[in-house]
PDB file of C-alpha atoms in Angstrom:
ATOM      1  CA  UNK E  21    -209.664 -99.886-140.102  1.00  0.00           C
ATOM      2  CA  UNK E  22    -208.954-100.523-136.737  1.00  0.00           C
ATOM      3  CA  UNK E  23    -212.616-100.363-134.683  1.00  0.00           C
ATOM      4  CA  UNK E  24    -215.088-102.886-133.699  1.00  0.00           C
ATOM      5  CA  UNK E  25    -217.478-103.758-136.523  1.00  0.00           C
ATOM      6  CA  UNK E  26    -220.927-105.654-135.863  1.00  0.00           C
ATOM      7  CA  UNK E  27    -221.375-107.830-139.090  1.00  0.00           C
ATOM      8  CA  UNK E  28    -225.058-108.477-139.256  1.00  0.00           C
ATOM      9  CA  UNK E  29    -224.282-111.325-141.783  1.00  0.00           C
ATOM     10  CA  UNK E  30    -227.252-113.295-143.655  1.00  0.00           C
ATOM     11  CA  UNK E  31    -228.872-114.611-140.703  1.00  0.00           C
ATOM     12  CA  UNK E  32    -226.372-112.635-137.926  1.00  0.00           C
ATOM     13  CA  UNK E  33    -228.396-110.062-135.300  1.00  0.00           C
ATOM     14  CA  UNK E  34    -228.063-106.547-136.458  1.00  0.00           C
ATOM     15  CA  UNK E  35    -226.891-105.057-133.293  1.00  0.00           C
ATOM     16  CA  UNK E  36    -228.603-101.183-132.797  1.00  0.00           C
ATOM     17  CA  UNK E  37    -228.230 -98.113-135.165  1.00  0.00           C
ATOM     18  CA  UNK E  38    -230.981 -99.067-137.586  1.00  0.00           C
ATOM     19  CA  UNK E  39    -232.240 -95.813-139.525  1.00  0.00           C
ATOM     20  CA  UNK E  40    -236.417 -96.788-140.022  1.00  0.00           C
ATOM     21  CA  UNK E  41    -238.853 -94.788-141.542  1.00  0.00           C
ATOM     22  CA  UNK E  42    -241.060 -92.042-139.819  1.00  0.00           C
ATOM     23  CA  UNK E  43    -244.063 -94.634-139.790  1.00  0.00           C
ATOM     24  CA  UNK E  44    -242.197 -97.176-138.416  1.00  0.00           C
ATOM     25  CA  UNK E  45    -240.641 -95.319-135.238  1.00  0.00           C
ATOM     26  CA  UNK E  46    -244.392 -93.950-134.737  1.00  0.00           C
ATOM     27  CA  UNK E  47    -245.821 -97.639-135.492  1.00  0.00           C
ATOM     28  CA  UNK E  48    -248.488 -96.270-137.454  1.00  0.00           C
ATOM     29  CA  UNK E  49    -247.257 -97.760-140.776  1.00  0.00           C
ATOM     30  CA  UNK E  50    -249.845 -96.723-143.330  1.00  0.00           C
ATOM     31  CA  UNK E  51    -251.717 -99.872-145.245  1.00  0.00           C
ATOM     32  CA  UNK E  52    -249.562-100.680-148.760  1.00  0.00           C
ATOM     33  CA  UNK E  53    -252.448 -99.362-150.725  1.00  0.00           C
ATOM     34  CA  UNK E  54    -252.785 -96.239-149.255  1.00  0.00           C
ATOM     35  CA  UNK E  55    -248.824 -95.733-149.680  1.00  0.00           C
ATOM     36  CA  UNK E  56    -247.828 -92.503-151.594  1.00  0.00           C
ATOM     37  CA  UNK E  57    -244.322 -91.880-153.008  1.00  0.00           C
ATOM     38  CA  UNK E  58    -242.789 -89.840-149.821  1.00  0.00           C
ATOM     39  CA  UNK E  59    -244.357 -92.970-147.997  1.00  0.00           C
ATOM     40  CA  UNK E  60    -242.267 -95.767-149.915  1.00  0.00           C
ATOM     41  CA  UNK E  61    -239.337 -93.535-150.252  1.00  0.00           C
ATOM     42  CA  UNK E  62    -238.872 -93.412-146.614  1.00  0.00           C
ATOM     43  CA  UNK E  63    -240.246 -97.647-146.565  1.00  0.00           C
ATOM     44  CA  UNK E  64    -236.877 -98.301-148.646  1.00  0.00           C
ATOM     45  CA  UNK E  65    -234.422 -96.455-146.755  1.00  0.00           C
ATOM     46  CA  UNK E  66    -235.440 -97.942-143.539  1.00  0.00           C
ATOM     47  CA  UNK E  67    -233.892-100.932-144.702  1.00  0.00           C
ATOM     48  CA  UNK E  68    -230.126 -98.702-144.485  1.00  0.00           C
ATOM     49  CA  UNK E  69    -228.368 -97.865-141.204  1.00  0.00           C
ATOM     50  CA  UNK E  70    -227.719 -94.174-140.187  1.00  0.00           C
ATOM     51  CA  UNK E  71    -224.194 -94.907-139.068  1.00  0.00           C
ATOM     52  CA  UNK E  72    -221.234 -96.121-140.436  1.00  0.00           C
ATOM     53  CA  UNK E  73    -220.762 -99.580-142.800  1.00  0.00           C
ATOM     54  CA  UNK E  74    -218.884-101.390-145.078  1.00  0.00           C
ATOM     55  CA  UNK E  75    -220.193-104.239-148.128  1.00  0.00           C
ATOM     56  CA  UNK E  76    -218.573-106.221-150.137  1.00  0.00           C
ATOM     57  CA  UNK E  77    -219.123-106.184-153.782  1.00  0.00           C
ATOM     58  CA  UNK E  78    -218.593-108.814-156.231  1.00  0.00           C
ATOM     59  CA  UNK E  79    -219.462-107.950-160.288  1.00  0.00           C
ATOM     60  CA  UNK E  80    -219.171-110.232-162.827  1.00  0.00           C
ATOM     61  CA  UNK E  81    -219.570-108.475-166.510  1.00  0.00           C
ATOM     62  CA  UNK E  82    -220.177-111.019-169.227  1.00  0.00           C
ATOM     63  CA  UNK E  83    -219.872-109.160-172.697  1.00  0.00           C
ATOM     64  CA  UNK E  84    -221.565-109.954-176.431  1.00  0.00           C
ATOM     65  CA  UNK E  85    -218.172-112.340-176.764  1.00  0.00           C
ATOM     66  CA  UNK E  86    -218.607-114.534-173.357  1.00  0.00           C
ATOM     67  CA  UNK E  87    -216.009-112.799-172.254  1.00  0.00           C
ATOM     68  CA  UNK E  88    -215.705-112.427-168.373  1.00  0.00           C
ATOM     69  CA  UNK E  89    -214.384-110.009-165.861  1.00  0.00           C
ATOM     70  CA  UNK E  90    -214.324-110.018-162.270  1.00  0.00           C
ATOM     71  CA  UNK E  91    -214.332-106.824-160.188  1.00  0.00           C
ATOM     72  CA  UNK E  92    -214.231-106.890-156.240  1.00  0.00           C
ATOM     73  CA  UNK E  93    -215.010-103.934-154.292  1.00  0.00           C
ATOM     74  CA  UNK E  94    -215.745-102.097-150.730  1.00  0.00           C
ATOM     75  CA  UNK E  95    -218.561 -99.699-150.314  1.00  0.00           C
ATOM     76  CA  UNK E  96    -218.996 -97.460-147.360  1.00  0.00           C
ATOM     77  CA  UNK E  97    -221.829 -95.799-146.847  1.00  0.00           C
ATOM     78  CA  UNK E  98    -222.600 -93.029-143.944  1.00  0.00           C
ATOM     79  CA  UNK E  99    -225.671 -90.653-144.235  1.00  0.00           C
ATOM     80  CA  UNK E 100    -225.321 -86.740-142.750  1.00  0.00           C
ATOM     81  CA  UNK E 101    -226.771 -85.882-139.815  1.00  0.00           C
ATOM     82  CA  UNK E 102    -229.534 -84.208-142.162  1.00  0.00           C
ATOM     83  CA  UNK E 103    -230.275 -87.763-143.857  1.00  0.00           C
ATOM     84  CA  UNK E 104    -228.135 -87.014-147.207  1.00  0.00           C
ATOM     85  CA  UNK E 105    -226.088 -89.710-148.327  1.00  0.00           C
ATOM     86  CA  UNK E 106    -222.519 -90.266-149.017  1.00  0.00           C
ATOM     87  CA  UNK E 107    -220.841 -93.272-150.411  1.00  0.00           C
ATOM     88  CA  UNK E 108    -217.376 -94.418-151.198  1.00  0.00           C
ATOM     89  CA  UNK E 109    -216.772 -97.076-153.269  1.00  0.00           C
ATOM     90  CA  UNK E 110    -213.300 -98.518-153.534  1.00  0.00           C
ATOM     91  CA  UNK E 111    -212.147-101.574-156.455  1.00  0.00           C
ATOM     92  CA  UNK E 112    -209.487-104.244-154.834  1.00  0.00           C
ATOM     93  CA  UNK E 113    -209.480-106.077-157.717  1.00  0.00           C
ATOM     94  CA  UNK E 114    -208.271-106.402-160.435  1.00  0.00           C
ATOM     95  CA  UNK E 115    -204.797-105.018-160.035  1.00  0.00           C
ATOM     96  CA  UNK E 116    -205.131-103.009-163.357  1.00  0.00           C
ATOM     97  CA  UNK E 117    -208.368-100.922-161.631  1.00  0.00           C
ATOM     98  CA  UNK E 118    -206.964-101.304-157.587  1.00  0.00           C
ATOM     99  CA  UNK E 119    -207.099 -98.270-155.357  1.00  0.00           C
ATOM    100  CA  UNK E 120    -209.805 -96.757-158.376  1.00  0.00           C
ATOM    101  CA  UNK E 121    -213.030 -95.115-156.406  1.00  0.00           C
ATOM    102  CA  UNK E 122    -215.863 -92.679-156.498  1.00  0.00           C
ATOM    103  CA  UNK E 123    -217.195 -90.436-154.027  1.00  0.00           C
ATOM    104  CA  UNK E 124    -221.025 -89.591-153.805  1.00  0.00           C
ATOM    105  CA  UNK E 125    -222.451 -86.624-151.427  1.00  0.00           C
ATOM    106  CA  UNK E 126    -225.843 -85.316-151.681  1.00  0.00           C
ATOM    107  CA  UNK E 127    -227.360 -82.168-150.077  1.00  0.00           C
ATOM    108  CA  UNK E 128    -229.927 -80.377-150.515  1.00  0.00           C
ATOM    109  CA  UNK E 129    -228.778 -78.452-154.200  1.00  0.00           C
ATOM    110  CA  UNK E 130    -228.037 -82.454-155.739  1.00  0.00           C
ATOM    111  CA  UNK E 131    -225.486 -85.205-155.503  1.00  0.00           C
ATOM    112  CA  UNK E 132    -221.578 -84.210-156.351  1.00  0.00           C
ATOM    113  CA  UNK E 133    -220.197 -87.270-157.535  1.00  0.00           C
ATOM    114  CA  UNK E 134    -215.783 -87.403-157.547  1.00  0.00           C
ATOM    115  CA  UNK E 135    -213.974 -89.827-159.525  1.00  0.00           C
ATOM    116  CA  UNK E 136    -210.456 -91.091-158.874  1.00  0.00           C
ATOM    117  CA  UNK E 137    -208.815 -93.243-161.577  1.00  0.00           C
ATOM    118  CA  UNK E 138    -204.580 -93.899-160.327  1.00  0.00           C
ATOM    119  CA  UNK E 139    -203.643 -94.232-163.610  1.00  0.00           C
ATOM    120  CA  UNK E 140    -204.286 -90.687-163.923  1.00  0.00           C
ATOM    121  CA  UNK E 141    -203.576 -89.971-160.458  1.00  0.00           C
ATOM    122  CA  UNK E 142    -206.310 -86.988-160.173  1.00  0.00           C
ATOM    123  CA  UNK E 143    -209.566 -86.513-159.055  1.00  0.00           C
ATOM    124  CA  UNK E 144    -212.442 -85.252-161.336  1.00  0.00           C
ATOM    125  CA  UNK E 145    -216.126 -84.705-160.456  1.00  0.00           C
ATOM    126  CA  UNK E 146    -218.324 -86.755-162.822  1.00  0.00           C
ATOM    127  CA  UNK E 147    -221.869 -84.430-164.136  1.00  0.00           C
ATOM    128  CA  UNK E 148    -224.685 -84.839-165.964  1.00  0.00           C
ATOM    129  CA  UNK E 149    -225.174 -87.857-168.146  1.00  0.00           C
ATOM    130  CA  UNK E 150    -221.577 -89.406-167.265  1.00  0.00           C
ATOM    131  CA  UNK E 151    -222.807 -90.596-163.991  1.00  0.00           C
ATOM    132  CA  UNK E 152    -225.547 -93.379-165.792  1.00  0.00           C
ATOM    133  CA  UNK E 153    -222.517 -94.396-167.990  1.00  0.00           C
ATOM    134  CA  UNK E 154    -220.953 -97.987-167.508  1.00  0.00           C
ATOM    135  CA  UNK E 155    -218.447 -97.816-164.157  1.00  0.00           C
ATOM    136  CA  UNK E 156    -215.134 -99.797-164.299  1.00  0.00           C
ATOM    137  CA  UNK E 157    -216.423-101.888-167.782  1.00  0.00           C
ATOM    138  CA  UNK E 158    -219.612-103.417-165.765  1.00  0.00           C
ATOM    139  CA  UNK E 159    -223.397-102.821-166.735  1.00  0.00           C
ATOM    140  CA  UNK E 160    -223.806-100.406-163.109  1.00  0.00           C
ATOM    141  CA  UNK E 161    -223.392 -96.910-163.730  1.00  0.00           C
ATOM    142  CA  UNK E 162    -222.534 -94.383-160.586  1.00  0.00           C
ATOM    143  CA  UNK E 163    -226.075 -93.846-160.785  1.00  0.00           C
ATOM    144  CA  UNK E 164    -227.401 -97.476-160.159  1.00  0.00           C
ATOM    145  CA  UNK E 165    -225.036 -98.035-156.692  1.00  0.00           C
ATOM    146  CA  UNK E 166    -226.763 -95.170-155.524  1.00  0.00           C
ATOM    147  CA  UNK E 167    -230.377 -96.752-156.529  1.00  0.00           C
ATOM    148  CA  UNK E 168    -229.477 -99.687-155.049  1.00  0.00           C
ATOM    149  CA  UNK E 169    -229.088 -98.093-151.717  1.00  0.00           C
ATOM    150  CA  UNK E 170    -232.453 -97.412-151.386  1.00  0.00           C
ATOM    151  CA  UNK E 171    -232.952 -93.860-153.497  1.00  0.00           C
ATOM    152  CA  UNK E 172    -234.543 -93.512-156.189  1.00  0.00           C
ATOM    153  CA  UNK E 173    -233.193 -91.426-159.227  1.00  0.00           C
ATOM    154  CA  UNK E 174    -233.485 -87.551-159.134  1.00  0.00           C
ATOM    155  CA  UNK E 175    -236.577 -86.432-161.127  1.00  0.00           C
ATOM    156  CA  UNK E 176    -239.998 -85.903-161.346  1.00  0.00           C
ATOM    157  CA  UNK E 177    -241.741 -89.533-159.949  1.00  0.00           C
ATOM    158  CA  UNK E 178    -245.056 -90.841-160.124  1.00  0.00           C
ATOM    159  CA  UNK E 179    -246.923 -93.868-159.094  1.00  0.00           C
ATOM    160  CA  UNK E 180    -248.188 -96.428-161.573  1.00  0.00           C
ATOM    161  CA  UNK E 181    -250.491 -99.304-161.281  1.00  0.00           C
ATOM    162  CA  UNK E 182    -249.184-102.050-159.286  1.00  0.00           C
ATOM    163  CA  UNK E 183    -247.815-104.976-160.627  1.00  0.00           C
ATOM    164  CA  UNK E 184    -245.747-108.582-159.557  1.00  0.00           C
ATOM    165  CA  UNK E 185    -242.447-109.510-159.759  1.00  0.00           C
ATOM    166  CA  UNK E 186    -241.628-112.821-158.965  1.00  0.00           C
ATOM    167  CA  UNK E 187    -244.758-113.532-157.401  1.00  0.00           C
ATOM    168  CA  UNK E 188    -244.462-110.812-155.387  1.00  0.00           C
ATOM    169  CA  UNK E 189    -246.803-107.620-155.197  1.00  0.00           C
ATOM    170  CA  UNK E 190    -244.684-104.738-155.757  1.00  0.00           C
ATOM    171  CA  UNK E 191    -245.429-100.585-156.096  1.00  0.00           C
ATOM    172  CA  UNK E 192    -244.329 -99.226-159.322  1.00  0.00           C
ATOM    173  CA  UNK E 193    -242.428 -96.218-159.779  1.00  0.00           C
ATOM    174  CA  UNK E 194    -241.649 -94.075-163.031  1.00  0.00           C
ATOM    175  CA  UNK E 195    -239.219 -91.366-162.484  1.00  0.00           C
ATOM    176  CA  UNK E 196    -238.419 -89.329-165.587  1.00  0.00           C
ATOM    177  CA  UNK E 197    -234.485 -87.402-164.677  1.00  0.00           C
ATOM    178  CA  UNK E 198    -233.854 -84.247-164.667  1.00  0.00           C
ATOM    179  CA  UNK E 199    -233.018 -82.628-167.611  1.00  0.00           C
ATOM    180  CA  UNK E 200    -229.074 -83.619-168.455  1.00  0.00           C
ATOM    181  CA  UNK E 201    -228.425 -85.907-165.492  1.00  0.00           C
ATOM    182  CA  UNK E 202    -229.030 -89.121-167.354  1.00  0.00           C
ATOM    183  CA  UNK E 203    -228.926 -90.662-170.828  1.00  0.00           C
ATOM    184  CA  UNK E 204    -232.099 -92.411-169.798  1.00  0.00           C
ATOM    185  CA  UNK E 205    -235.680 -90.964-170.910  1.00  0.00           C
ATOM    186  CA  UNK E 206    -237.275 -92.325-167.687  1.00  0.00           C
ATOM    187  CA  UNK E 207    -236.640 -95.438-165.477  1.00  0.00           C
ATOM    188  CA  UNK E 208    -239.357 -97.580-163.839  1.00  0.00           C
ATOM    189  CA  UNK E 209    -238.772 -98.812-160.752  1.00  0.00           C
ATOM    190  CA  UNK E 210    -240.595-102.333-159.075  1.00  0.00           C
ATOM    191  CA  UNK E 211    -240.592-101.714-155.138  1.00  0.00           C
ATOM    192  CA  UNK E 212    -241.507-104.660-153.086  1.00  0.00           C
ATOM    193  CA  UNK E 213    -244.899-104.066-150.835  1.00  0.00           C
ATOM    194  CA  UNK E 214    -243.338-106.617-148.277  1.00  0.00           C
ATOM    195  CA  UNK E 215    -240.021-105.567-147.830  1.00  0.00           C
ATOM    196  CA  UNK E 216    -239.698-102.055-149.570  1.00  0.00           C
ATOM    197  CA  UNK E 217    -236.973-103.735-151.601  1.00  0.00           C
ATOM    198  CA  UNK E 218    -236.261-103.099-155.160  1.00  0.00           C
ATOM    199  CA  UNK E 219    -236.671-105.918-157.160  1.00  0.00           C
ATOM    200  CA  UNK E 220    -236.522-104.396-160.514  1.00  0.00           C
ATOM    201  CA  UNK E 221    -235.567-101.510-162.591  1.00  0.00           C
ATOM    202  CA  UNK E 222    -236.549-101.100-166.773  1.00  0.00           C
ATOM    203  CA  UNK E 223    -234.015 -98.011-167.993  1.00  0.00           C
ATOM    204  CA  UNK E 224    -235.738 -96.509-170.994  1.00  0.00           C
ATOM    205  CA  UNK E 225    -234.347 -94.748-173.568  1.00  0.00           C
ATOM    206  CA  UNK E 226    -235.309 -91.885-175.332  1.00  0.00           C
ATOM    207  CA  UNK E 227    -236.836 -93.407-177.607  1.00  0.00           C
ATOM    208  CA  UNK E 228    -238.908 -95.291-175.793  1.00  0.00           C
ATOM    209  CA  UNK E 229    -238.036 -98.691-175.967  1.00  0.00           C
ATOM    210  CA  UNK E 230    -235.354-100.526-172.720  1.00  0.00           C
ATOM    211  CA  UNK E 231    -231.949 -99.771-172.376  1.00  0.00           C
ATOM    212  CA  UNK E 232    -231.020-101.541-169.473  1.00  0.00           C
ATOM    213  CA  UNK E 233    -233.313-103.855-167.390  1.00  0.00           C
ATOM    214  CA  UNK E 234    -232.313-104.711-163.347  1.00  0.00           C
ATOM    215  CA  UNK E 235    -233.836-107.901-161.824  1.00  0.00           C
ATOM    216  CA  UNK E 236    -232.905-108.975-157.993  1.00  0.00           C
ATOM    217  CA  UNK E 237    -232.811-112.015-157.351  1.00  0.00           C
ATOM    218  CA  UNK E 238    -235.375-112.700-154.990  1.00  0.00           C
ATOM    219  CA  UNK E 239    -234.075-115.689-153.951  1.00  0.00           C
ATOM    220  CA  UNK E 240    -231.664-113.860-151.761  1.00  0.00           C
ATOM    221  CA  UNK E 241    -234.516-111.794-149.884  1.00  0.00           C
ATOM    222  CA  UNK E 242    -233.845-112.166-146.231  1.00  0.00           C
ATOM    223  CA  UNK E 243    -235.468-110.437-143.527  1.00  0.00           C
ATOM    224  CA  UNK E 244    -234.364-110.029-139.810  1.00  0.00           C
ATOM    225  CA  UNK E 245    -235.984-109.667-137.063  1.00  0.00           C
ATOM    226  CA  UNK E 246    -234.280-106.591-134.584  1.00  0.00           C
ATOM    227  CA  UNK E 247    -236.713-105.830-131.220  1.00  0.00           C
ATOM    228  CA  UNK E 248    -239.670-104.942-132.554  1.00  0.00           C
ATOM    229  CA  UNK E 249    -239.196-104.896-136.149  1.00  0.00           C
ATOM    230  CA  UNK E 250    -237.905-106.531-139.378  1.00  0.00           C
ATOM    231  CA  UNK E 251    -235.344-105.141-141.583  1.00  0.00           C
ATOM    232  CA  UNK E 252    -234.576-106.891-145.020  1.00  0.00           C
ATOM    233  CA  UNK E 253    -231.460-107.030-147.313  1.00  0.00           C
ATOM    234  CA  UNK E 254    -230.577-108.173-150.957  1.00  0.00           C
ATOM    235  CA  UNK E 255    -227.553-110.033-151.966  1.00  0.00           C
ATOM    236  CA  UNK E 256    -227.340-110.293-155.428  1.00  0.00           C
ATOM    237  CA  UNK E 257    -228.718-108.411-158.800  1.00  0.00           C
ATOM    238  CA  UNK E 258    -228.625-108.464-162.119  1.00  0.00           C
ATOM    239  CA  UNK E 259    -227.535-105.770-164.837  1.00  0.00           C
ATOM    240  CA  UNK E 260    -228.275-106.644-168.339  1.00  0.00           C
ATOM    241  CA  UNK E 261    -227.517-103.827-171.025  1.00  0.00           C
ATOM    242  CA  UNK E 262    -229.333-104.455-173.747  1.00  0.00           C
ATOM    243  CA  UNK E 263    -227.340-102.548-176.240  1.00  0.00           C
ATOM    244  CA  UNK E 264    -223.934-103.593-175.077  1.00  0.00           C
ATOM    245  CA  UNK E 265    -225.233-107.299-174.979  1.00  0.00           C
ATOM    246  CA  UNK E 266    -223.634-107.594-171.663  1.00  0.00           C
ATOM    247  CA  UNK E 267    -224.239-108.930-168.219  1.00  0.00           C
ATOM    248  CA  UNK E 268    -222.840-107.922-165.031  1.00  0.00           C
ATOM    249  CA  UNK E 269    -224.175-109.643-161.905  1.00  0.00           C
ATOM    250  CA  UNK E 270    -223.194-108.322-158.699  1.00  0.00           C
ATOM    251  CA  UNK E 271    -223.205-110.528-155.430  1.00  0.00           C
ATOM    252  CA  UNK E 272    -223.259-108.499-151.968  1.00  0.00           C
ATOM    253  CA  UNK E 273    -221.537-109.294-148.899  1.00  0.00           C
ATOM    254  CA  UNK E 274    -223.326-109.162-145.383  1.00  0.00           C
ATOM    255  CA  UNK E 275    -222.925-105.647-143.695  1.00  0.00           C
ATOM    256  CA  UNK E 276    -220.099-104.774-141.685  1.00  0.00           C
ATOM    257  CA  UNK E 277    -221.988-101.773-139.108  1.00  0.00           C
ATOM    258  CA  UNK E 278    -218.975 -99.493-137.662  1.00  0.00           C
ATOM    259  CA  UNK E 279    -219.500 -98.814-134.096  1.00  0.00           C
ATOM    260  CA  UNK E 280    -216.755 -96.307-134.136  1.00  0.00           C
ATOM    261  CA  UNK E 281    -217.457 -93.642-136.895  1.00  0.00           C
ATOM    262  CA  UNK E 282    -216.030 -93.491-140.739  1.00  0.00           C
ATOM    263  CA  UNK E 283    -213.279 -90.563-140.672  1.00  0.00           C
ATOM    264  CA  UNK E 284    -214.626 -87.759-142.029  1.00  0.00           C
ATOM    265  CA  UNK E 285    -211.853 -87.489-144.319  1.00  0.00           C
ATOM    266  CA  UNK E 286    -213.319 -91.053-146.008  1.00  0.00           C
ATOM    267  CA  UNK E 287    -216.275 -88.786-147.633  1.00  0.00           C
ATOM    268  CA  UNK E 288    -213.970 -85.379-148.486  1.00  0.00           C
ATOM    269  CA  UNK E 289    -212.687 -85.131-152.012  1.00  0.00           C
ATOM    270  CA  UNK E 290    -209.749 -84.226-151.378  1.00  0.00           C
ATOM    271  CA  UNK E 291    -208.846 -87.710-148.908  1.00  0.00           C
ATOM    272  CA  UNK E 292    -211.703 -90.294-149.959  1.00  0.00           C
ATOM    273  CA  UNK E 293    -209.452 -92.069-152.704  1.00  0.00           C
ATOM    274  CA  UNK E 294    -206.431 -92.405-149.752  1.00  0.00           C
ATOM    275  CA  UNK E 295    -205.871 -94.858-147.334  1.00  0.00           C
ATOM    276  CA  UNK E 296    -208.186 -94.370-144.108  1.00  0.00           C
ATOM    277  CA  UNK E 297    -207.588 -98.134-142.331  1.00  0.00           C
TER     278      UNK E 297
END
């Protein structure tokens, strides 16, 4: 891709096009306590950009043998004009999964999720429970890329009691899915009061007891300060499935912001999975 890109790196400026929450561009933030769930919704997605970026992705999967894969990868992400998102996410490595991706709109009736595998050299939209299955052999599902940009899953979500993670006072979320969109029972969420970050997620299944447990690591909590507010970012999680016996961590890049913006043909089935440098 050929235009500028402001990388707003670690400790790097962000440059302008931050997307912040209704509270924030009204600075009349409500107190944490008095937060509901529309109100920490919007909190987390202030940390995301309404314009055009890439990240780098790094996963490392661990499974019950020690054995170790690497995956590298490129996620773009570029909201609609109406706030739904899309996101393309393209593997570079290895050679046996290059040029594999998936595509991820949302609107108003639901996400459509497309799948592109070269190998079979055909697109086909992934439903229902596939999209919280393991992606590429790691621990992250479609589903958890899409959590970790700042949305929560699709469902019916209430507030619990607060709690700490790390040492840090977080809001805690239980969202049970809608029927048939997940093999998970319900998944509850630990949102930073600080940063609107999410610092962990416990996936439950059916029966009740955890599937898969998410932990950040808060180490890698950063926050910048751009005019008159801060904006925070994560650079590394960790997946463990706890039936697989497997581990995929996943390091994140800095944020490449496109001041010229994505091709529209970058978030179109029919063109996401082809070259748009």
């Amino acid at each position: 891709m050929k235009e500028a890109r402001g990388k707003f790196r670690s400790f790097g400026l962000y440059g302008c096009g931050l997307m912040v929450g209704a509270y924030s561009l009204l600075g009349i933030a409500p107190a944490m306590a008095e937060r509901n769930i529309a109100d920490i919704q919007r909190c987390m997605r202030g940390n995301f950009v309404d314009r055009g970026t890439l990240r780098d992705f790094r996963i490392e999967t661990t499974d019950d043998s020690g054995h170790t894969e690497v995956i590298t990868a490129k996620l773009y992400w570029l909201p609609t004009r109406e706030g739904h998102e899309r996101i393309n996410m393209r593997v570079a490595s290895p050679s046996s999964l290059a040029g594999s991706a998936f595509l991820l709109r949302g609107s108003n009736d639901g996400d459509d999720v497309q799948m592109y595998l070269p190998a079979m050299k055909s697109v086909r939209r992934i439903t229902g429970q596939d999209r919280s299955q393991p992606l590429w052999g790691t621990d992250f599902s479609v589903a958890d890329v899409k959590q970790l940009q700042g949305l929560l899953a699709d469902g019916e979500t209430s507030r619990e009691d607060d709690d700490d993670v790390d040492g840090r006072k977080t809001y805690v979320l239980t969202t049970i899915p809608e029927a048939g969109t997940s093999r998970f029972g319900k998944i509850t969420s630990y949102v930073d009061q600080q940063s609107c970050m999410l610092l962990r997620s416990v996936f439950f299944e059916s029966k009740g007891h955890a599937g898969k447990i998410l932990t950040a690591d808060t180490s890698s909590l950063v926050s910048e300060q751009v005019y008159d507010r801060t904006v925070w970012m994560l650079f590394a999680y960790t997946m463990r499935d706890l039936q697989r016996n497997s581990r995929s961590v996943l390091s994140m890049g800095g944020i490449d912001l496109m001041f010229k913006e994505l091709p529209a043909r970058a978030f179109e089935p029919e063109h996401f999975f082809k070259d748009f440098n």
